[in-house]
Short mmCIF file of C-alpha atoms in Angstrom, two decimals:
data_model
loop_
_atom_site.label_atom_id
_atom_site.label_comp_id
_atom_site.label_asym_id
_atom_site.label_seq_id
_atom_site.Cartn_x
_atom_site.Cartn_y
_atom_site.Cartn_z
CA HIS O 20 70.81 37.53 143.88
CA ASN O 21 74.49 37.64 144.56
CA LEU O 22 74.38 41.34 145.62
CA MET O 23 77.25 42.16 147.89
CA GLU O 24 76.19 43.22 151.37
CA LYS O 25 76.64 46.95 152.06
CA LYS O 26 79.16 46.22 154.79
CA ASP O 27 81.16 43.78 152.67
CA PHE O 28 81.09 46.26 149.74
CA GLU O 29 82.55 49.01 151.93
CA ALA O 30 85.31 46.68 153.19
CA TRP O 31 86.10 45.68 149.58
CA LEU O 32 86.19 49.33 148.52
CA ASP O 33 88.60 50.24 151.35
CA ASN O 34 90.83 47.37 150.35
CA ILE O 35 90.87 48.41 146.71
CA SER O 36 91.64 52.02 147.69
CA VAL O 37 94.70 51.05 149.74
CA THR O 38 96.03 48.94 146.88
CA PHE O 39 95.16 51.64 144.31
CA PHE O 40 97.12 54.27 146.23
CA SER O 41 100.22 52.07 146.27
CA LEU O 42 100.28 51.75 142.46
CA THR O 43 102.42 53.84 140.11
CA ASP O 44 100.70 56.42 137.87
CA LEU O 45 101.02 54.09 134.93
CA GLN O 46 99.40 51.21 136.85
CA LYS O 47 96.62 53.53 138.10
CA ASN O 48 95.91 54.53 134.49
CA GLU O 49 95.82 50.87 133.39
CA THR O 50 93.42 50.03 136.22
CA LEU O 51 91.09 52.85 135.15
CA ASP O 52 91.31 51.79 131.49
CA HIS O 53 90.34 48.29 132.51
CA LEU O 54 87.39 49.47 134.62
CA ILE O 55 86.20 51.72 131.80
CA SER O 56 86.35 48.79 129.36
CA LEU O 57 84.07 46.82 131.71
CA SER O 58 81.61 49.70 132.09
CA GLY O 59 78.26 49.98 130.39
CA ALA O 60 76.39 53.07 129.13
CA VAL O 61 75.09 54.07 132.60
CA GLN O 62 78.62 54.09 134.06
CA LEU O 63 80.10 55.96 131.10
CA ARG O 64 77.46 58.68 131.27
CA HIS O 65 78.06 59.01 135.01
CA LEU O 66 81.79 59.30 134.38
CA SER O 67 81.37 61.86 131.61
CA ASN O 68 79.12 64.13 133.70
CA ASN O 69 81.39 64.07 136.72
CA LEU O 70 84.69 64.47 134.90
CA GLU O 71 83.63 67.86 133.55
CA ILE O 72 82.86 69.18 137.03
CA LEU O 73 86.03 67.67 138.51
CA LEU O 74 88.30 69.14 135.82
CA LYS O 75 86.67 72.56 135.80
CA ARG O 76 88.23 74.85 138.36
CA ASP O 77 86.75 78.32 138.84
CA PHE O 78 90.12 79.91 139.52
CA LEU O 79 88.63 83.37 140.00
CA LYS O 80 86.49 81.99 142.83
CA LEU O 81 89.22 79.88 144.39
CA LEU O 82 92.25 82.15 144.15
CA PRO O 83 93.01 84.95 146.57
CA LEU O 84 91.96 88.29 145.07
CA GLU O 85 95.44 89.64 144.41
CA LEU O 86 96.35 86.49 142.45
CA SER O 87 93.16 86.81 140.42
CA PHE O 88 94.11 90.43 139.66
CA TYR O 89 97.59 89.31 138.64
CA LEU O 90 96.14 86.81 136.16
CA LEU O 91 93.62 89.30 134.78
CA LYS O 92 96.40 91.73 133.89
CA TRP O 93 97.43 89.42 131.06
CA LEU O 94 94.08 89.75 129.32
CA ASP O 95 93.10 92.61 127.06
CA PRO O 96 90.11 94.77 128.07
CA GLN O 97 87.87 93.43 125.29
CA THR O 98 88.41 89.83 126.48
CA LEU O 99 87.80 90.90 130.07
CA LEU O 100 84.48 92.46 129.13
CA THR O 101 83.50 89.08 127.66
CA CYS O 102 84.68 87.35 130.87
CA CYS O 103 82.42 89.68 132.87
CA LEU O 104 79.49 87.84 131.28
CA VAL O 105 80.56 84.42 132.68
CA SER O 106 78.98 84.87 136.10
CA LYS O 107 78.10 87.45 138.72
CA GLN O 108 81.14 86.40 140.71
CA TRP O 109 83.47 86.89 137.72
CA ASN O 110 81.91 90.24 136.90
CA LYS O 111 82.44 91.37 140.50
CA VAL O 112 86.11 90.33 140.61
CA ILE O 113 86.95 91.68 137.14
CA SER O 114 85.12 94.97 137.70
CA ALA O 115 87.06 95.50 140.93
CA CYS O 116 90.43 95.10 139.23
CA THR O 117 91.27 98.81 139.27
CA GLU O 118 94.71 98.57 137.72
CA VAL O 119 93.53 96.74 134.63
CA TRP O 120 90.90 99.36 133.79
CA GLN O 121 93.15 102.29 134.67
CA THR O 122 95.84 100.94 132.33
CA ALA O 123 93.25 100.39 129.62
CA CYS O 124 92.10 104.02 130.01
CA LYS O 125 95.66 105.31 129.90
CA ASN O 126 96.30 103.39 126.69
CA LEU O 127 93.35 105.18 125.11
CA GLY O 128 94.91 108.51 126.12
CA TRP O 129 92.72 109.10 129.17
CA GLN O 130 93.80 110.83 132.37
CA ILE O 131 93.54 108.91 135.62
CA ASP O 132 92.59 110.56 138.89
CA ASP O 133 94.24 108.23 141.41
CA SER O 134 92.33 109.74 144.31
CA VAL O 135 89.13 107.94 143.28
CA GLN O 136 88.99 104.94 145.64
CA ASP O 137 85.83 103.22 144.38
CA PRO O 138 87.15 100.10 142.59
CA LEU O 139 84.03 99.74 140.44
CA HIS O 140 84.48 103.30 139.10
CA TRP O 141 87.20 102.54 136.55
CA LYS O 142 85.44 99.90 134.50
CA LYS O 143 82.62 102.42 134.00
CA VAL O 144 85.13 105.08 132.96
CA TYR O 145 86.68 102.60 130.51
CA LEU O 146 83.28 101.82 128.95
CA LYS O 147 82.65 105.55 128.62
CA ALA O 148 86.10 105.99 127.12
CA ILE O 149 85.58 103.23 124.55
CA LEU O 150 82.34 104.88 123.48
CA ARG O 151 83.89 108.35 123.16
CA MET O 152 86.95 107.05 121.26
CA LYS O 153 84.67 105.18 118.87
CA GLN O 154 82.67 108.39 118.30
CA LEU O 155 85.92 110.23 117.55
CA LYS O 156 87.06 107.52 115.16
CA ASP O 157 83.69 107.60 113.39
CA HIS O 158 83.80 111.44 113.31
CA GLU O 159 80.64 111.62 115.41
CA ALA O 160 81.86 113.09 118.69
CA PHE O 161 80.81 116.69 118.10
CA GLU O 162 77.80 118.82 117.23
CA THR O 163 77.48 122.36 115.93
CA SER O 164 75.51 125.46 116.70
CA SER O 165 75.55 129.21 115.96
CA LEU O 166 75.53 132.47 117.87
CA ILE O 167 73.60 135.18 116.03
CA GLY O 168 73.49 138.84 117.06
CA HIS O 169 76.22 140.92 115.43
CA SER O 170 75.37 143.13 112.45
CA ALA O 171 78.88 143.26 110.96
CA ARG O 172 82.02 141.22 110.62
CA VAL O 173 83.28 139.58 113.85
CA TYR O 174 87.05 140.06 113.98
CA ALA O 175 87.96 138.95 117.48
CA LEU O 176 87.13 135.98 119.70
CA TYR O 177 88.25 134.98 123.17
CA TYR O 178 87.01 132.05 125.26
CA LYS O 179 87.21 131.25 128.96
CA ASP O 180 85.21 129.11 131.41
CA GLY O 181 82.13 128.56 129.26
CA LEU O 182 81.97 132.19 128.12
CA LEU O 183 82.83 133.46 124.64
CA CYS O 184 83.57 137.10 123.90
CA THR O 185 83.11 138.45 120.37
CA GLY O 186 84.35 141.81 119.09
CA SER O 187 82.87 143.13 115.87
CA ASP O 188 83.04 145.83 113.22
CA ASP O 189 79.57 146.87 114.38
CA LEU O 190 81.51 148.66 117.18
CA SER O 191 80.29 146.31 119.87
CA ALA O 192 81.57 143.44 121.98
CA LYS O 193 79.31 140.71 123.30
CA LEU O 194 79.73 138.07 125.98
CA TRP O 195 77.91 134.78 125.36
CA ASP O 196 77.13 131.75 127.48
CA VAL O 197 78.16 128.96 125.11
CA SER O 198 75.98 126.28 126.72
CA THR O 199 72.73 128.26 126.30
CA GLY O 200 73.65 130.49 123.36
CA GLN O 201 72.44 133.49 125.37
CA CYS O 202 74.13 136.90 125.13
CA ILE O 203 74.94 138.03 128.71
CA TYR O 204 76.47 141.44 128.03
CA GLY O 205 76.70 143.70 125.02
CA ILE O 206 78.70 146.93 125.15
CA GLN O 207 79.58 149.69 122.68
CA THR O 208 83.30 149.70 121.85
CA HIS O 209 85.66 150.71 119.05
CA THR O 210 86.57 148.31 116.21
CA CYS O 211 88.01 145.18 117.81
CA ALA O 212 90.97 143.32 116.33
CA THR O 213 91.48 141.32 119.53
CA VAL O 214 89.73 140.85 122.88
CA LYS O 215 90.46 139.38 126.31
CA PHE O 216 88.18 139.45 129.35
CA ASP O 217 87.55 138.39 132.93
CA GLU O 218 84.48 138.67 135.22
CA GLN O 219 84.73 142.45 135.61
CA LYS O 220 86.40 143.82 132.53
CA LEU O 221 87.06 143.54 128.83
CA VAL O 222 90.32 144.59 127.14
CA THR O 223 90.14 145.37 123.43
CA GLY O 224 92.91 145.95 120.89
CA SER O 225 91.65 147.99 117.99
CA PHE O 226 92.20 148.83 114.33
CA ASP O 227 92.22 152.46 115.56
CA ASN O 228 95.75 151.81 117.00
CA THR O 229 94.64 151.96 120.64
CA VAL O 230 93.86 149.53 123.45
CA ALA O 231 90.89 150.09 125.75
CA CYS O 232 89.66 148.57 128.99
CA TRP O 233 85.88 148.43 129.59
CA GLU O 234 83.63 147.46 132.47
CA TRP O 235 81.07 144.80 131.53
CA SER O 236 78.36 145.80 133.99
CA SER O 237 78.16 149.46 132.96
CA GLY O 238 79.83 149.46 129.54
CA ALA O 239 82.06 152.31 130.77
CA LYS O 240 85.56 152.78 129.37
CA ILE O 241 87.90 152.49 132.38
CA GLN O 242 91.18 153.09 130.60
CA HIS O 243 92.53 154.04 127.17
CA PHE O 244 96.05 153.11 126.03
CA ARG O 245 97.39 155.37 123.25
CA GLY O 246 100.79 155.12 121.59
CA HIS O 247 100.85 152.50 118.84
CA THR O 248 100.99 153.77 115.26
CA GLY O 249 99.37 150.70 113.74
CA ALA O 250 96.41 148.39 114.47
CA VAL O 251 96.69 146.41 117.72
CA PHE O 252 96.41 142.73 116.87
CA SER O 253 97.00 141.03 120.20
CA VAL O 254 96.68 141.87 123.90
CA ASP O 255 97.39 140.07 127.15
CA TYR O 256 97.28 141.32 130.70
CA ASN O 257 97.87 140.30 134.30
CA ASP O 258 96.16 141.97 137.26
CA GLU O 259 98.72 140.73 139.78
CA LEU O 260 101.54 142.43 137.84
CA ASP O 261 99.32 145.40 136.91
CA VAL O 262 100.63 144.94 133.39
CA LEU O 263 99.07 144.96 129.95
CA VAL O 264 101.00 144.00 126.80
CA SER O 265 100.03 144.71 123.21
CA GLY O 266 101.36 143.67 119.79
CA SER O 267 100.82 145.86 116.77
CA ALA O 268 101.05 146.31 113.00
CA ASP O 269 103.68 148.96 113.77
CA PHE O 270 106.14 146.04 114.39
CA THR O 271 106.42 146.84 118.13
CA LEU O 272 105.03 145.51 121.35
CA LYS O 273 104.29 147.77 124.27
CA VAL O 274 104.09 147.14 128.00
CA TRP O 275 101.58 149.31 129.90
CA ALA O 276 100.52 149.85 133.49
CA LEU O 277 97.04 148.32 133.46
CA SER O 278 95.63 150.65 136.12
CA THR O 279 96.99 153.99 134.86
CA GLY O 280 97.27 153.52 131.09
CA MET O 281 100.90 154.65 131.16
CA CYS O 282 103.30 153.09 128.64
CA LEU O 283 106.21 151.52 130.57
CA ASN O 284 108.15 150.09 127.66
CA THR O 285 108.28 149.66 123.90
CA PHE O 286 110.03 146.59 122.47
CA THR O 287 111.39 146.86 118.93
CA GLY O 288 113.08 144.24 116.78
CA HIS O 289 110.23 142.60 114.92
CA THR O 290 110.32 143.12 111.14
CA GLU O 291 106.66 142.21 110.56
CA TRP O 292 103.27 142.74 112.22
CA VAL O 293 103.31 141.47 115.80
CA THR O 294 100.28 139.18 115.65
CA LYS O 295 100.56 137.51 119.05
CA VAL O 296 101.68 138.47 122.54
CA VAL O 297 101.57 136.06 125.47
CA LEU O 298 102.14 136.82 129.15
CA GLN O 299 102.54 133.58 131.06
CA LYS O 300 104.12 132.13 134.18
CA CYS O 301 107.22 129.99 133.66
CA LYS O 302 106.97 126.43 135.02
CA VAL O 303 110.57 125.28 134.48
CA LYS O 304 114.05 126.52 135.20
CA SER O 305 115.33 127.95 131.91
CA LEU O 306 118.57 129.62 130.87
CA MET O 307 117.16 132.99 131.94
CA HIS O 308 114.11 132.25 134.07
CA SER O 309 113.05 130.44 137.21
CA PRO O 310 109.70 128.73 137.88
CA GLY O 311 107.12 131.35 138.80
CA ASP O 312 108.74 134.13 136.74
CA TYR O 313 106.51 135.85 134.21
CA ILE O 314 107.46 135.37 130.57
CA LEU O 315 106.62 137.69 127.70
CA LEU O 316 106.48 136.13 124.24
CA SER O 317 105.71 137.79 120.94
CA ALA O 318 105.36 136.40 117.43
CA ASP O 319 105.33 137.73 113.91
CA LYS O 320 105.18 135.97 110.55
CA TYR O 321 108.67 134.47 110.90
CA GLU O 322 109.89 134.69 114.48
CA ILE O 323 109.00 134.15 118.11
CA LYS O 324 110.76 136.45 120.58
CA ILE O 325 111.21 136.11 124.35
CA TRP O 326 111.49 139.36 126.38
CA PRO O 327 112.28 140.46 129.91
CA ILE O 328 109.14 141.56 131.76
CA GLY O 329 109.30 144.16 134.51
CA ARG O 330 110.66 147.67 134.52
CA GLU O 331 114.05 146.99 132.92
CA ILE O 332 115.52 149.93 131.05
CA ASN O 333 117.63 147.65 128.87
CA CYS O 334 114.95 145.97 126.82
CA LYS O 335 116.92 143.59 124.67
CA CYS O 336 115.20 140.51 123.36
CA LEU O 337 116.45 137.49 125.33
CA LYS O 338 115.99 134.93 122.58
CA THR O 339 114.61 134.63 119.06
CA LEU O 340 113.20 131.34 117.75
CA SER O 341 112.49 130.56 114.11
CA VAL O 342 111.96 127.48 111.97
CA SER O 343 113.66 128.52 108.74
CA GLU O 344 115.79 131.22 107.12
CA ASP O 345 113.58 130.81 104.08
CA ARG O 346 111.14 133.75 103.89
CA SER O 347 108.61 131.68 101.95
CA ILE O 348 108.01 129.64 105.12
CA SER O 349 105.86 131.58 107.57
CA LEU O 350 104.67 130.70 111.06
CA GLN O 351 100.97 130.25 111.69
CA PRO O 352 99.48 133.03 113.82
CA ARG O 353 98.63 130.70 116.71
CA LEU O 354 101.29 130.39 119.39
CA HIS O 355 100.97 127.94 122.26
CA PHE O 356 102.92 128.43 125.50
CA ASP O 357 102.04 126.65 128.75
CA GLY O 358 105.09 127.61 130.80
CA LYS O 359 107.05 124.52 129.71
CA TYR O 360 106.80 124.27 125.93
CA ILE O 361 106.41 126.71 123.08
CA VAL O 362 104.52 125.23 120.14
CA CYS O 363 103.91 126.82 116.76
CA SER O 364 103.08 125.42 113.33
CA SER O 365 104.32 126.23 109.85
CA ALA O 366 104.25 124.55 106.45
CA LEU O 367 107.28 122.51 107.61
CA GLY O 368 105.29 121.01 110.45
CA LEU O 369 104.48 121.51 114.10
CA TYR O 370 107.47 122.75 116.12
CA GLN O 371 107.79 122.14 119.84
CA TRP O 372 110.50 124.00 121.77
CA ASP O 373 111.55 123.09 125.28
CA PHE O 374 111.42 126.31 127.28
CA ALA O 375 114.11 125.15 129.73
CA SER O 376 116.77 124.94 126.98
CA TYR O 377 115.11 126.69 123.98
CA ASP O 378 115.95 123.55 121.97
CA ILE O 379 113.55 122.16 119.39
CA LEU O 380 112.20 119.01 121.05
CA ARG O 381 110.36 117.72 118.04
CA VAL O 382 108.96 118.54 114.65
CA ILE O 383 105.76 116.78 113.69
CA LYS O 384 105.67 116.60 109.91
CA PRO O 385 102.27 117.29 108.39
CA PRO O 386 100.56 114.46 106.47
CA ASP O 387 101.08 114.85 102.70
CA PHE O 388 97.79 116.55 101.96
CA ALA O 389 97.77 118.93 104.86
CA ASN O 390 98.45 122.54 105.54
CA LEU O 391 97.45 122.20 109.16
CA SER O 392 97.20 125.07 111.62
CA LEU O 393 97.55 124.64 115.35
CA LEU O 394 94.66 125.40 117.69
CA GLY O 395 95.60 123.58 120.90
CA PHE O 396 98.43 121.37 122.10
CA GLY O 397 98.52 119.09 125.17
CA ASP O 398 100.31 116.06 126.60
CA ILE O 399 98.26 113.56 124.61
CA PHE O 400 96.26 115.31 121.91
CA ALA O 401 96.60 118.30 119.59
CA LEU O 402 93.74 120.16 117.96
CA LEU O 403 94.49 121.28 114.40
CA PHE O 404 92.54 122.55 111.42
CA ASP O 405 92.70 123.43 107.74
CA ASN O 406 90.15 125.00 105.39
CA LYS O 407 87.82 122.01 105.47
CA TYR O 408 88.19 120.13 108.75
CA LEU O 409 89.00 120.25 112.41
CA TYR O 410 91.44 117.44 113.33
CA ILE O 411 92.51 115.67 116.49
CA MET O 412 96.02 114.24 116.51
CA ASP O 413 97.24 111.64 118.99
CA LEU O 414 100.66 113.09 119.84
CA ARG O 415 101.96 109.69 120.97
CA THR O 416 101.64 108.26 117.45
CA GLU O 417 101.46 111.57 115.53
CA LYS O 418 98.43 110.18 113.70
CA LEU O 419 95.19 112.04 113.04
CA ILE O 420 92.50 110.08 114.88
CA SER O 421 89.43 112.18 114.16
CA ARG O 422 88.12 114.96 112.00
CA TRP O 423 85.06 117.19 111.84
CA PRO O 424 83.82 119.19 108.84
CA LEU O 425 84.01 122.98 109.02
CA PRO O 426 81.89 125.41 107.01
CA GLU O 427 83.42 127.88 104.55
CA TYR O 428 85.07 130.60 106.60
CA ARG O 429 87.97 132.98 106.19
CA LYS O 430 91.15 132.23 108.10
CA SER O 431 92.37 135.58 109.41
CA LYS O 432 96.04 136.43 108.97
CA ARG O 433 96.24 137.25 112.66
CA GLY O 434 94.43 134.17 113.87
CA SER O 435 92.04 136.06 116.14
CA SER O 436 88.75 135.15 114.43
CA PHE O 437 88.97 131.44 115.31
CA LEU O 438 89.98 129.65 118.48
CA ALA O 439 89.95 126.46 120.52
CA GLY O 440 87.49 126.20 123.40
CA GLU O 441 88.06 123.98 126.43
CA MET O 442 91.66 122.73 126.46
CA SER O 443 92.08 120.42 129.47
CA TRP O 444 91.08 117.32 127.46
CA LEU O 445 94.20 117.75 125.31
CA ASN O 446 96.17 116.43 128.31
CA GLY O 447 93.94 113.35 128.32
CA LEU O 448 90.19 112.85 128.41
CA ASP O 449 88.77 111.89 131.80
CA GLY O 450 85.03 111.42 131.22
CA GLN O 451 84.27 114.89 132.59
CA ASN O 452 86.30 117.26 130.44
CA ASP O 453 84.76 116.23 127.12
CA MET O 454 82.05 118.85 127.45
CA GLY O 455 81.43 122.33 126.12
CA LEU O 456 83.16 124.26 123.38
CA VAL O 457 85.78 122.65 121.12
CA PHE O 458 86.16 125.33 118.43
CA ALA O 459 84.63 128.65 117.38
CA THR O 460 85.03 130.74 114.24
CA SER O 461 83.34 133.84 112.82
CA MET O 462 81.36 133.42 109.63
CA PRO O 463 80.83 135.66 106.57
CA ASP O 464 77.19 136.17 107.65
CA HIS O 465 78.40 137.73 110.99
CA SER O 466 77.34 134.68 113.00
CA ILE O 467 79.71 132.57 115.13
CA HIS O 468 80.00 128.89 114.24
CA LEU O 469 80.52 126.65 117.30
CA VAL O 470 81.74 123.06 117.47
CA LEU O 471 80.75 121.42 120.77
CA TRP O 472 81.24 118.03 122.37
CA LYS O 473 78.17 115.87 121.91
CA GLU O 474 76.60 114.73 125.20
CA HIS O 475 77.58 111.20 126.18
CA GLY O 476 75.40 108.53 124.58
#
């Protein structure tokens, strides 16, 4: 047996190592090649097994966390989800990379609440988001139901905070809890062309040319506003200002003292039915307004007008907006104003005006097939509809990303018998605001057709 003694072997190995270290890279490689050529199967297997471990570096384990996060930012979310399956350690690091998941959510059009500190929260939100966006793409995000209870045509709808008010030709108004389908209040009224409510009261504009204010709890008429000579198609009010505004088929809008029923002002200048009035706080500095000022808008078939609100004697219209001189192009009866932008749709497309300058910011041309009407408009999404479908448009790409079938219904000329429900999701979904009512419309059989968000899967 010429086995080398352990001690001699160690001395030989040390010697070799010193020499090996002094070689150039090329010589080191040649030495290894030579040793490999002398090796048998046992040595080669040993080498093969160990090389894999030596070459594999678990960078996510070894790197400081912020460097791991920096690397992860280069990967797309789908790849990252796959990487989460590598090991518990990887899953932990990747799931804690807040910025990656927040960015992924933003790209989907989701809102981010930066105050949430829990780093594991955002991957969950992203997974929820992916699911909801897939449902939208597959036209499976909603469900429908009906409210049954009126005995004649429902002409007026108004929605707020989970409650829907319906005004009908059966001379009644009802308040419904959308989530349960239960009727909370029913009161006897006049014919309703338009309704608006809060916790205490209901304001109705009527085909009998008057406006009335009712108390829900007793059904009593608190106030009656008489003076229009045509049906009242739209009302808005503000308790803080003690003001009620109404738009009528007599081409005028009137400003009333809410508490006394006295007419303070009549604005003339419209040449068609005034189908929409909006009383809203301004959020930007405009040519004639400061943030916090109240704005009064009115719309007819062709024009949107901006008026002074208050007790001015000189009631000239401040500004008139229109999309075309051509009288064959009419505006849709829905008008959106959030204090910063005015949005209205016509056959030429969706027009967005900047309230600060009254300039047209953009016109979104309708897809070839579409005569789309506006229901809701936000920072990220718009809700639109035609005779067959409800549509969601991604305003960043101006593409329709989802649709939902609607039953046969009649689109009213005044736009009061259909409406959008919850609106906050139009500024970006957040995993909480995709709940409740999306759309409601009155049906020929006197029922109300509801489109609701489907519960999360």
